[in-house]
Coordinates of C-alpha atoms in Angstrom, one line a residue:
Chain A
M14 CA 11.7 5.2 -20.0
R15 CA 11.1 4.8 -16.3
F16 CA 12.1 1.6 -14.4
A17 CA 8.6 1.3 -13.1
E18 CA 7.4 1.0 -16.8
T19 CA 9.5 -2.2 -17.4
D20 CA 8.0 -5.7 -16.9
A21 CA 9.6 -9.1 -16.2
Q22 CA 10.5 -9.4 -19.9
G23 CA 13.0 -6.5 -19.2
I24 CA 11.2 -4.2 -21.6
A25 CA 8.4 -1.6 -21.5
H26 CA 5.0 -3.1 -20.7
N27 CA 2.7 -2.6 -23.7
S28 CA 0.2 -0.5 -21.7
N29 CA 2.7 2.3 -21.1
Y30 CA 2.6 3.3 -24.8
L31 CA -0.9 4.6 -24.3
V32 CA 0.4 6.7 -21.4
W33 CA 3.2 8.1 -23.6
F34 CA 0.8 8.9 -26.4
E35 CA -1.3 10.9 -23.8
V36 CA 1.8 12.7 -22.6
A37 CA 2.5 13.8 -26.2
R38 CA -1.2 14.7 -26.8
V39 CA -1.1 16.9 -23.7
A40 CA 2.2 18.5 -25.0
Y41 CA 0.6 19.1 -28.4
L42 CA -2.4 20.9 -26.8
E43 CA -0.1 22.9 -24.7
E44 CA 1.9 24.0 -27.7
H45 CA -1.0 24.6 -30.1
A46 CA -4.1 25.4 -28.1
G47 CA -3.4 26.7 -24.6
G48 CA -3.3 23.3 -23.0
Y49 CA -5.7 20.4 -22.0
Q50 CA -6.6 22.2 -18.8
R51 CA -8.1 25.1 -20.9
L52 CA -10.5 22.5 -22.4
R53 CA -11.3 21.1 -18.9
D54 CA -11.8 24.7 -17.6
L55 CA -14.5 25.2 -20.3
G56 CA -16.3 22.1 -19.1
I57 CA -15.2 20.1 -22.1
E58 CA -13.8 16.6 -21.7
A59 CA -12.2 14.6 -24.4
L60 CA -13.1 10.9 -24.3
V61 CA -11.0 8.2 -25.8
L62 CA -13.0 6.1 -28.3
E63 CA -10.3 3.9 -29.8
T64 CA -6.6 3.2 -29.5
H65 CA -4.2 1.4 -31.7
V66 CA -0.5 0.6 -31.0
R67 CA 2.1 -1.1 -33.2
Y68 CA 5.2 -2.2 -31.3
V69 CA 8.2 -2.4 -33.7
Q70 CA 11.1 -2.7 -31.3
P71 CA 11.0 -3.1 -27.6
A72 CA 11.7 0.0 -25.4
R73 CA 14.2 -0.6 -22.6
F74 CA 14.9 1.0 -19.2
D75 CA 16.5 4.4 -19.5
D76 CA 15.9 4.7 -23.2
L77 CA 15.4 8.3 -24.3
L78 CA 12.2 8.3 -26.3
V79 CA 10.8 11.0 -28.5
V80 CA 7.0 10.8 -28.9
H81 CA 5.7 12.6 -32.0
A82 CA 2.0 13.5 -32.0
R83 CA -0.2 15.1 -34.6
C84 CA -3.9 15.9 -34.5
V85 CA -5.7 14.9 -37.7
D86 CA -9.3 14.7 -39.0
V87 CA -11.2 17.1 -36.8
K88 CA -14.9 16.5 -37.7
G89 CA -17.8 17.8 -35.5
A90 CA -17.2 16.3 -32.1
R91 CA -14.6 13.8 -33.3
F92 CA -10.8 14.0 -33.8
R93 CA -7.9 11.7 -34.2
Y94 CA -4.2 11.7 -33.2
E95 CA -1.4 9.9 -34.9
Y96 CA 1.9 9.0 -33.1
A97 CA 5.4 7.8 -33.7
I98 CA 7.8 6.9 -31.0
E99 CA 11.5 7.3 -31.8
R100 CA 14.7 6.2 -30.2
D101 CA 17.9 7.5 -31.8
D102 CA 15.8 8.7 -34.8
T103 CA 14.4 5.1 -35.4
V104 CA 10.7 4.5 -35.0
I105 CA 10.2 1.8 -32.4
A106 CA 6.4 2.1 -32.2
D107 CA 3.5 4.0 -33.8
G108 CA -0.2 4.2 -33.5
W109 CA -3.3 6.4 -33.4
T110 CA -6.1 7.3 -31.1
A111 CA -9.7 8.4 -31.8
H112 CA -11.5 10.9 -29.5
A113 CA -14.8 12.7 -29.0
T114 CA -15.3 16.0 -27.2
V115 CA -18.2 15.8 -24.7
D116 CA -19.8 18.1 -22.2
G117 CA -18.1 17.4 -18.9
T118 CA -21.4 17.3 -17.0
T119 CA -23.8 15.6 -19.4
L120 CA -21.2 13.6 -21.3
R121 CA -23.1 14.4 -24.4
P122 CA -21.0 15.0 -27.6
T123 CA -20.1 18.7 -28.1
R124 CA -18.4 20.1 -31.2
V125 CA -14.7 20.6 -31.0
P126 CA -14.4 24.4 -30.2
T127 CA -13.5 26.5 -33.3
W128 CA -10.4 28.0 -31.7
L129 CA -9.1 24.4 -31.1
S130 CA -9.9 23.1 -34.6
D131 CA -8.3 26.3 -36.0
A132 CA -5.2 25.9 -33.9
I133 CA -5.0 22.3 -35.0
A134 CA -5.4 23.2 -38.7
S135 CA -2.6 25.8 -38.5
A136 CA -0.2 23.4 -36.8
D137 CA 1.7 22.2 -39.8
R138 CA 4.2 19.9 -38.1
P139 CA 4.1 17.4 -35.3
A140 CA 4.9 18.3 -31.7
A141 CA 7.2 16.1 -29.6
A142 CA 7.0 15.3 -25.9
R143 CA 10.8 16.0 -25.9
P144 CA 12.4 18.1 -28.6
S145 CA 14.3 15.8 -31.0
S146 CA 17.8 16.8 -31.7
Chain B
M6 CA -12.3 -2.0 -11.3
R7 CA -9.7 -0.7 -8.9
F8 CA -9.8 2.9 -7.6
A9 CA -6.2 3.2 -8.7
E10 CA -7.3 2.6 -12.3
T11 CA -9.6 5.7 -12.3
D12 CA -8.4 9.0 -13.6
A13 CA -9.5 12.6 -13.1
Q14 CA -12.4 12.1 -15.5
G15 CA -13.8 9.7 -12.9
I16 CA -13.6 6.7 -15.2
A17 CA -11.0 4.0 -16.0
H18 CA -7.9 5.3 -17.7
N19 CA -7.7 4.0 -21.3
S20 CA -4.3 2.3 -20.7
N21 CA -5.8 -0.2 -18.1
Y22 CA -7.8 -2.0 -20.7
L23 CA -4.5 -3.4 -22.1
V24 CA -3.7 -4.7 -18.5
W25 CA -7.2 -6.3 -18.3
F26 CA -6.7 -7.9 -21.7
E27 CA -3.5 -9.4 -20.4
V28 CA -5.1 -10.7 -17.2
A29 CA -7.7 -12.5 -19.3
R30 CA -4.9 -13.8 -21.7
V31 CA -3.1 -15.3 -18.7
A32 CA -6.3 -16.8 -17.4
Y33 CA -6.9 -18.3 -20.9
L34 CA -3.4 -19.9 -20.9
E35 CA -4.0 -21.2 -17.4
E36 CA -7.2 -22.8 -18.4
H37 CA -6.2 -24.2 -21.8
A38 CA -2.5 -24.7 -21.8
G39 CA -0.9 -25.0 -18.4
G40 CA -0.3 -21.4 -17.8
Y41 CA 1.9 -18.6 -19.1
Q42 CA 4.6 -19.6 -16.7
R43 CA 4.9 -22.9 -18.5
L44 CA 5.8 -21.1 -21.6
R45 CA 8.3 -19.0 -19.7
D46 CA 9.8 -22.1 -18.1
L47 CA 10.4 -23.4 -21.6
G48 CA 12.4 -20.3 -22.5
I49 CA 9.7 -19.0 -24.7
E50 CA 8.4 -15.4 -24.5
A51 CA 5.4 -14.0 -26.2
L52 CA 6.0 -10.4 -27.5
V53 CA 3.1 -8.0 -28.1
L54 CA 3.2 -6.8 -31.7
E55 CA 0.0 -4.8 -31.9
T56 CA -2.9 -3.8 -29.7
H57 CA -6.3 -2.4 -30.5
V58 CA -9.0 -1.2 -28.1
R59 CA -12.5 0.1 -28.8
Y60 CA -14.1 1.9 -25.8
V61 CA -17.9 1.7 -26.0
Q62 CA -18.9 2.9 -22.5
P63 CA -16.7 4.2 -19.7
A64 CA -15.9 1.8 -16.8
R65 CA -16.3 3.2 -13.4
F66 CA -14.9 2.5 -9.9
D67 CA -16.0 -0.7 -8.4
D68 CA -17.6 -2.0 -11.6
L69 CA -17.5 -5.7 -11.8
L70 CA -16.1 -6.5 -15.2
V71 CA -15.9 -9.8 -17.1
V72 CA -13.2 -9.9 -19.6
H73 CA -13.7 -12.6 -22.4
A74 CA -10.6 -13.6 -24.2
R75 CA -10.1 -16.0 -27.1
C76 CA -7.0 -17.0 -29.0
V77 CA -7.4 -17.1 -32.7
D78 CA -5.3 -17.4 -35.8
V79 CA -2.2 -19.3 -34.7
K80 CA 0.2 -19.4 -37.6
G81 CA 3.9 -20.2 -37.2
A82 CA 5.3 -17.9 -34.6
R83 CA 2.2 -15.6 -34.7
F84 CA -1.1 -15.6 -32.9
R85 CA -3.9 -13.2 -32.1
Y86 CA -6.3 -12.7 -29.2
E87 CA -9.8 -11.2 -29.3
Y88 CA -11.4 -9.7 -26.3
A89 CA -14.8 -8.4 -25.1
I90 CA -15.3 -6.6 -21.7
E91 CA -18.7 -6.9 -20.2
R92 CA -20.5 -5.2 -17.4
D93 CA -24.0 -6.6 -16.5
D94 CA -23.9 -8.6 -19.8
T95 CA -23.4 -5.5 -21.9
V96 CA -20.2 -5.1 -23.9
I97 CA -18.4 -1.9 -22.7
A98 CA -15.2 -2.4 -24.7
D99 CA -13.6 -4.8 -27.1
G100 CA -10.3 -5.3 -29.0
W101 CA -7.6 -7.6 -30.1
T102 CA -3.9 -8.1 -29.7
A103 CA -1.3 -9.7 -32.0
H104 CA 1.7 -11.6 -30.6
A105 CA 4.8 -13.5 -31.7
T106 CA 6.5 -16.2 -29.7
V107 CA 10.3 -15.7 -29.5
D108 CA 13.2 -17.5 -27.9
G109 CA 13.6 -15.8 -24.5
T110 CA 17.4 -15.5 -24.9
T111 CA 17.9 -14.6 -28.6
L112 CA 14.5 -13.0 -29.0
R113 CA 14.3 -14.7 -32.4
P114 CA 10.9 -15.9 -33.6
T115 CA 10.1 -19.5 -32.6
R116 CA 7.1 -21.5 -33.7
V117 CA 4.2 -21.6 -31.2
P118 CA 4.7 -25.1 -29.6
T119 CA 2.4 -27.8 -31.0
W120 CA 0.9 -28.6 -27.6
L121 CA -0.1 -24.9 -27.3
S122 CA -1.6 -24.6 -30.7
D123 CA -3.4 -27.9 -30.2
A124 CA -4.8 -26.7 -26.9
I125 CA -5.9 -23.5 -28.5
A126 CA -7.6 -25.3 -31.4
S127 CA -9.5 -27.5 -28.9
A128 CA -10.7 -24.6 -26.8
D129 CA -14.2 -24.1 -28.2
R130 CA -15.4 -21.3 -26.1
P131 CA -13.8 -18.1 -24.6
A132 CA -12.3 -18.1 -21.1
A133 CA -13.2 -15.2 -18.8
A134 CA -11.1 -13.6 -16.1
R135 CA -14.1 -13.9 -13.8
P136 CA -16.8 -16.4 -14.5
S137 CA -19.9 -14.6 -15.8
S138 CA -23.1 -15.2 -13.9
Chain C
M4 CA -0.1 -10.9 -9.1
R5 CA -0.6 -9.4 -12.6
F6 CA 2.2 -9.6 -15.2
A7 CA 1.8 -5.8 -15.7
E8 CA 2.8 -5.4 -12.0
T9 CA 6.3 -7.0 -12.6
D10 CA 9.4 -5.0 -13.4
A11 CA 12.7 -5.8 -15.0
Q12 CA 13.9 -7.4 -11.8
G13 CA 11.3 -10.0 -12.4
I14 CA 9.4 -9.1 -9.2
A15 CA 6.5 -6.9 -8.3
H16 CA 7.3 -3.2 -8.5
N17 CA 7.3 -1.6 -5.1
S18 CA 4.6 0.9 -6.0
N19 CA 2.0 -1.8 -6.6
Y20 CA 1.8 -2.7 -2.9
L21 CA 0.0 0.6 -2.3
V22 CA -2.5 -0.4 -4.9
W23 CA -3.0 -3.7 -3.3
F24 CA -3.4 -2.0 0.1
E25 CA -6.1 0.1 -1.4
V26 CA -7.9 -2.9 -3.0
A27 CA -8.1 -4.5 0.5
R28 CA -9.2 -1.2 2.1
V29 CA -12.1 -1.0 -0.4
A30 CA -13.0 -4.7 0.3
Y31 CA -12.9 -3.8 4.1
L32 CA -15.3 -0.9 3.6
E33 CA -17.5 -3.1 1.5
E34 CA -17.7 -5.8 4.1
H35 CA -18.1 -3.5 7.2
A36 CA -19.6 -0.3 6.1
G37 CA -21.5 -0.4 2.9
G38 CA -18.6 0.3 0.6
Y39 CA -16.3 3.2 -0.3
Q40 CA -18.9 4.4 -2.9
R41 CA -21.3 5.0 0.0
L42 CA -18.8 7.5 1.5
R43 CA -18.3 9.2 -1.9
D44 CA -22.1 9.4 -2.4
L45 CA -22.3 11.3 0.9
G46 CA -19.8 13.8 -0.5
I47 CA -17.0 12.5 1.8
E48 CA -13.6 11.8 0.4
A49 CA -10.8 10.0 2.3
L50 CA -7.4 11.5 1.6
V51 CA -4.2 9.6 2.1
L52 CA -1.9 11.3 4.5
E53 CA 0.9 8.8 4.9
T54 CA 1.9 5.4 3.7
H55 CA 4.5 2.9 4.9
V56 CA 5.4 -0.5 3.3
R57 CA 7.9 -3.1 4.5
Y58 CA 8.9 -5.5 1.8
V59 CA 10.0 -8.9 3.3
Q60 CA 10.1 -11.2 0.3
P61 CA 9.6 -10.3 -3.4
A62 CA 6.2 -11.1 -4.9
R63 CA 6.4 -12.8 -8.3
F64 CA 4.2 -13.1 -11.4
D65 CA 1.1 -15.3 -10.8
D66 CA 1.6 -15.4 -7.0
L67 CA -1.7 -15.8 -5.3
L68 CA -1.6 -13.1 -2.6
V69 CA -3.9 -12.5 0.3
V70 CA -4.0 -8.9 1.6
H71 CA -5.3 -8.5 5.2
A72 CA -6.5 -5.1 6.1
R73 CA -7.7 -3.7 9.4
C74 CA -8.9 -0.2 10.2
V75 CA -7.5 1.1 13.5
D76 CA -7.4 4.3 15.5
V77 CA -10.4 6.3 14.3
K78 CA -10.1 9.7 15.9
G79 CA -12.1 12.8 14.7
A80 CA -11.3 13.1 11.0
R81 CA -8.4 10.7 11.1
F82 CA -8.1 6.9 10.8
R83 CA -5.4 4.4 10.1
Y84 CA -5.2 1.0 8.3
E85 CA -2.8 -1.8 9.0
Y86 CA -2.0 -4.4 6.4
A87 CA -0.3 -7.8 5.9
I88 CA 0.3 -9.4 2.6
E89 CA 0.5 -13.2 2.7
R90 CA 1.6 -15.9 0.2
D91 CA 1.0 -19.5 1.3
D92 CA 0.4 -18.2 4.8
T93 CA 3.7 -16.5 5.0
V94 CA 3.8 -12.7 5.4
I95 CA 5.8 -11.2 2.4
A96 CA 5.0 -7.6 3.2
D97 CA 3.2 -5.4 5.7
G98 CA 2.5 -1.7 6.3
W99 CA 0.1 0.9 7.3
T100 CA -1.6 4.0 5.8
A101 CA -3.0 7.1 7.6
H102 CA -6.1 8.9 6.2
A103 CA -8.3 11.9 6.8
T104 CA -11.9 12.3 5.8
V105 CA -12.7 15.5 4.1
D106 CA -15.7 17.2 2.5
G107 CA -15.5 16.3 -1.2
T108 CA -16.1 19.9 -2.3
T109 CA -14.2 22.1 0.2
L110 CA -11.6 19.4 1.0
R111 CA -11.9 20.5 4.7
P112 CA -11.6 17.9 7.4
T113 CA -14.9 16.4 8.4
R114 CA -15.4 13.8 11.2
V115 CA -15.5 10.2 10.2
P116 CA -19.3 9.5 10.2
T117 CA -20.6 7.7 13.3
W118 CA -22.0 4.8 11.4
L119 CA -18.6 4.2 9.9
S120 CA -16.6 4.4 13.1
D121 CA -19.2 2.2 14.8
A122 CA -18.9 -0.3 11.9
I123 CA -15.1 -0.3 12.3
A124 CA -15.3 -0.7 16.1
S125 CA -17.5 -3.8 15.7
A126 CA -15.3 -5.4 13.1
D127 CA -13.3 -7.8 15.2
R128 CA -11.2 -9.4 12.6
P129 CA -9.3 -8.3 9.5
A130 CA -10.9 -8.6 6.1
A131 CA -9.0 -10.0 3.2
A132 CA -9.1 -9.0 -0.5
R133 CA -9.3 -12.7 -1.2
P134 CA -10.5 -15.3 1.3
S135 CA -7.5 -17.2 2.7
S136 CA -7.8 -21.0 2.5
Chain D
M6 CA 2.3 15.3 -13.4
R7 CA 0.8 13.0 -16.1
F8 CA -3.0 12.7 -16.6
A9 CA -2.7 9.0 -16.3
E10 CA -1.4 9.5 -12.8
T11 CA -4.6 11.2 -11.6
D12 CA -7.4 9.3 -10.0
A13 CA -11.2 9.9 -9.5
Q14 CA -10.4 12.4 -6.7
G15 CA -8.8 14.6 -9.4
I16 CA -5.4 14.3 -7.7
A17 CA -2.3 12.1 -8.1
H18 CA -2.9 8.6 -6.9
N19 CA -0.8 7.9 -3.8
S20 CA 1.1 5.0 -5.5
N21 CA 2.7 7.3 -8.1
Y22 CA 4.9 9.0 -5.5
L23 CA 6.9 5.8 -5.2
V24 CA 7.4 6.0 -9.0
W25 CA 8.5 9.6 -8.8
F26 CA 10.9 8.8 -5.9
E27 CA 12.4 6.1 -8.2
V28 CA 12.8 8.5 -11.1
A29 CA 14.8 10.8 -8.9
R30 CA 16.8 7.9 -7.5
V31 CA 17.8 6.9 -11.0
A32 CA 18.6 10.6 -11.9
Y33 CA 20.8 10.7 -8.7
L34 CA 22.7 7.6 -9.7
E35 CA 23.1 9.0 -13.2
E36 CA 24.6 12.2 -11.8
H37 CA 26.8 10.8 -9.1
A38 CA 27.7 7.2 -10.1
G39 CA 27.4 6.4 -13.8
G40 CA 23.8 5.4 -13.7
Y41 CA 21.6 2.6 -12.4
Q42 CA 22.3 0.6 -15.5
R43 CA 26.0 0.5 -14.5
L44 CA 25.0 -1.3 -11.3
R45 CA 22.8 -3.7 -13.3
D46 CA 25.7 -4.4 -15.8
L47 CA 27.8 -5.4 -12.8
G48 CA 25.2 -8.0 -11.8
I49 CA 24.1 -6.0 -8.8
E50 CA 20.5 -5.3 -8.1
A51 CA 19.1 -2.9 -5.5
L52 CA 16.1 -4.3 -3.7
V53 CA 13.6 -2.0 -2.0
L54 CA 13.2 -3.0 1.7
E55 CA 11.0 -0.2 3.0
T56 CA 9.2 2.9 1.7
H57 CA 7.6 5.8 3.5
V58 CA 5.6 8.7 2.0
R59 CA 4.1 11.7 3.7
Y60 CA 1.5 13.5 1.5
V61 CA 1.3 17.2 2.5
Q62 CA -0.7 18.7 -0.3
P63 CA -2.3 17.0 -3.3
A64 CA -0.5 17.0 -6.6
R65 CA -2.7 17.9 -9.6
F66 CA -2.7 17.3 -13.3
D67 CA 0.0 19.2 -15.2
D68 CA 1.7 20.3 -12.0
L69 CA 5.4 20.8 -12.6
L70 CA 7.0 18.9 -9.7
V71 CA 10.7 18.9 -8.6
V72 CA 11.7 15.7 -6.8
H73 CA 14.8 16.1 -4.6
A74 CA 16.6 12.9 -3.8
R75 CA 19.6 12.3 -1.5
C76 CA 21.4 9.0 -0.7
V77 CA 22.2 8.7 3.0
D78 CA 23.4 6.1 5.4
V79 CA 25.4 3.6 3.3
K80 CA 26.3 0.7 5.5
G81 CA 27.5 -2.6 4.2
A82 CA 24.8 -3.8 1.8
R83 CA 22.2 -1.2 3.0
F84 CA 21.5 2.3 2.0
R85 CA 18.7 4.8 2.3
Y86 CA 17.3 7.7 0.2
E87 CA 15.5 10.7 1.4
Y88 CA 13.1 12.7 -0.8
A89 CA 11.2 15.9 -1.0
I90 CA 8.7 16.8 -3.7
E91 CA 8.3 20.5 -4.4
R92 CA 5.8 22.5 -6.4
D93 CA 6.6 26.2 -6.8
D94 CA 9.3 25.8 -4.1
T95 CA 6.8 24.4 -1.6
V96 CA 7.2 20.9 -0.3
I97 CA 4.0 18.9 -1.2
A98 CA 5.3 15.5 -0.1
D99 CA 8.4 13.9 1.4
G100 CA 9.6 10.4 2.3
W101 CA 12.4 7.9 2.4
T102 CA 13.2 4.5 1.0
A103 CA 15.5 1.8 2.4
H104 CA 17.4 -0.6 0.0
A105 CA 19.8 -3.5 0.0
T106 CA 22.3 -4.3 -2.8
V107 CA 22.1 -8.0 -3.8
D108 CA 23.8 -10.2 -6.3
G109 CA 21.5 -10.2 -9.3
T110 CA 21.7 -14.0 -9.7
T111 CA 21.7 -15.4 -6.1
L112 CA 19.8 -12.4 -4.6
R113 CA 22.3 -12.6 -1.7
P114 CA 23.3 -9.4 0.0
T115 CA 26.4 -7.9 -1.5
R116 CA 28.3 -4.8 -0.2
V117 CA 27.5 -1.5 -1.9
P118 CA 30.6 -1.1 -4.3
T119 CA 33.2 1.3 -2.9
W120 CA 33.1 3.5 -6.0
L121 CA 29.4 3.9 -5.4
S122 CA 29.6 4.7 -1.7
D123 CA 32.5 7.1 -2.4
A124 CA 30.4 8.8 -5.1
I125 CA 27.6 9.1 -2.6
A126 CA 29.9 10.4 0.1
S127 CA 31.2 13.1 -2.2
A128 CA 27.8 14.2 -3.4
D129 CA 27.2 17.2 -1.1
R130 CA 23.8 18.3 -2.4
P131 CA 20.6 16.6 -3.5
A132 CA 20.0 15.9 -7.2
A133 CA 16.6 16.7 -8.7
A134 CA 14.7 14.9 -11.4
R135 CA 14.2 18.3 -13.0
P136 CA 16.5 21.2 -12.3
S137 CA 14.9 23.6 -9.9
S138 CA 14.9 27.2 -10.9

């Protein structure tokens, strides 16, 4: 947890959780599918359609957080991620995000590439932005 | 829409919507209940329990956005806000946030002050971060 | 001053000043030269080469800040901005930024367009992100 | 480099460098002086007085950056940090920040504690936010 991510309540501002979800999403793609940049190089962008965060306990400056991310429900051009943020093996927040893959130029929906949905299907356990101990 | 709020997709990063919701929440409290600072001066903090955003159309640099906010469902120490973000009278995103009022020192739940719930009850139309034309 | 811009010291995080400088820079271009988007539409990007901020007094949540910006020293592909941030007519921070205009595709330096340097030369007083009272 | 840190130019927004400087500053204090939280626990806050960044080459999404930080010039209540940000052993940005230690309650200047200035004096090489290879 960066100091810049705190607010005047002395805890992490609620908007940062969406950034942390994204960091874990990028790590997930890196681990299972060659990275987000590979998608971008193919001219495919992933738009965010919906986000949901549940804040269970505040995160504080210098907390070491583990963000678990898992891609679920790939269907056509749509996919979803589920997340859990842990501190000392306790979940302090969770949530999910919904996405659509689109052509980077036309922004029209385009199916999730087969190699990516295959990679996701074969990923049988969540990735973490930092390896949990 | 600030340039700093864009990302490499050329659109507003999804985390900014939670900041915009907050700006509208603060404007709502200002208009209906003497301001967020009044709550803080009373030693009351409002924690964010849950956030939900639905992204309908991307926001782009220099877009003039109107963020409608409305406080709903005040019950004990809990309350909720609903939001709609408009560009040229078209909704480009909406969402809701759930909150709890807590004692700023002990962080224990404390009832929403009566003057605040009364003010909210008497507010019969949504406030906007910028007046819509 | 947005609540999301505060940090655990209860004041504005130092990085936000660069965002506020940019907001004023964009307002300056809007007022004097048809807007930053006009530059982008011409395939010209303005890169940031150097930034400097001097923090005189902390900014706090809900402060109404006026950011004065002035473009100075246009030379070839280079230009500079100077800034002063005021609260209640007192300067609480100042600074400057140095920029280069580049071709948006090749990222090679390209002269500041004449219409822009002319517009800057004829601007005889600083613009403000919000009109000062 | 996080995706959320990019802007519509496809590169890191200039304000993030101040956040990265801070991350390295915190890592430096952790390595040499028991951590920033130790200062805060003693009721001492470090205010930022001045920041300067020189952007040499753009940082891009997913770049692995090493941020070198070094505390220099401790004098009374004042101290300075110098930074260099490297990608693949090439400096892509550098800068410095000036600070003052203040009493966390009164915000009056208070001398940098001896154990901290001693720790800084004995630190003979820069710390890095990520270990360089």
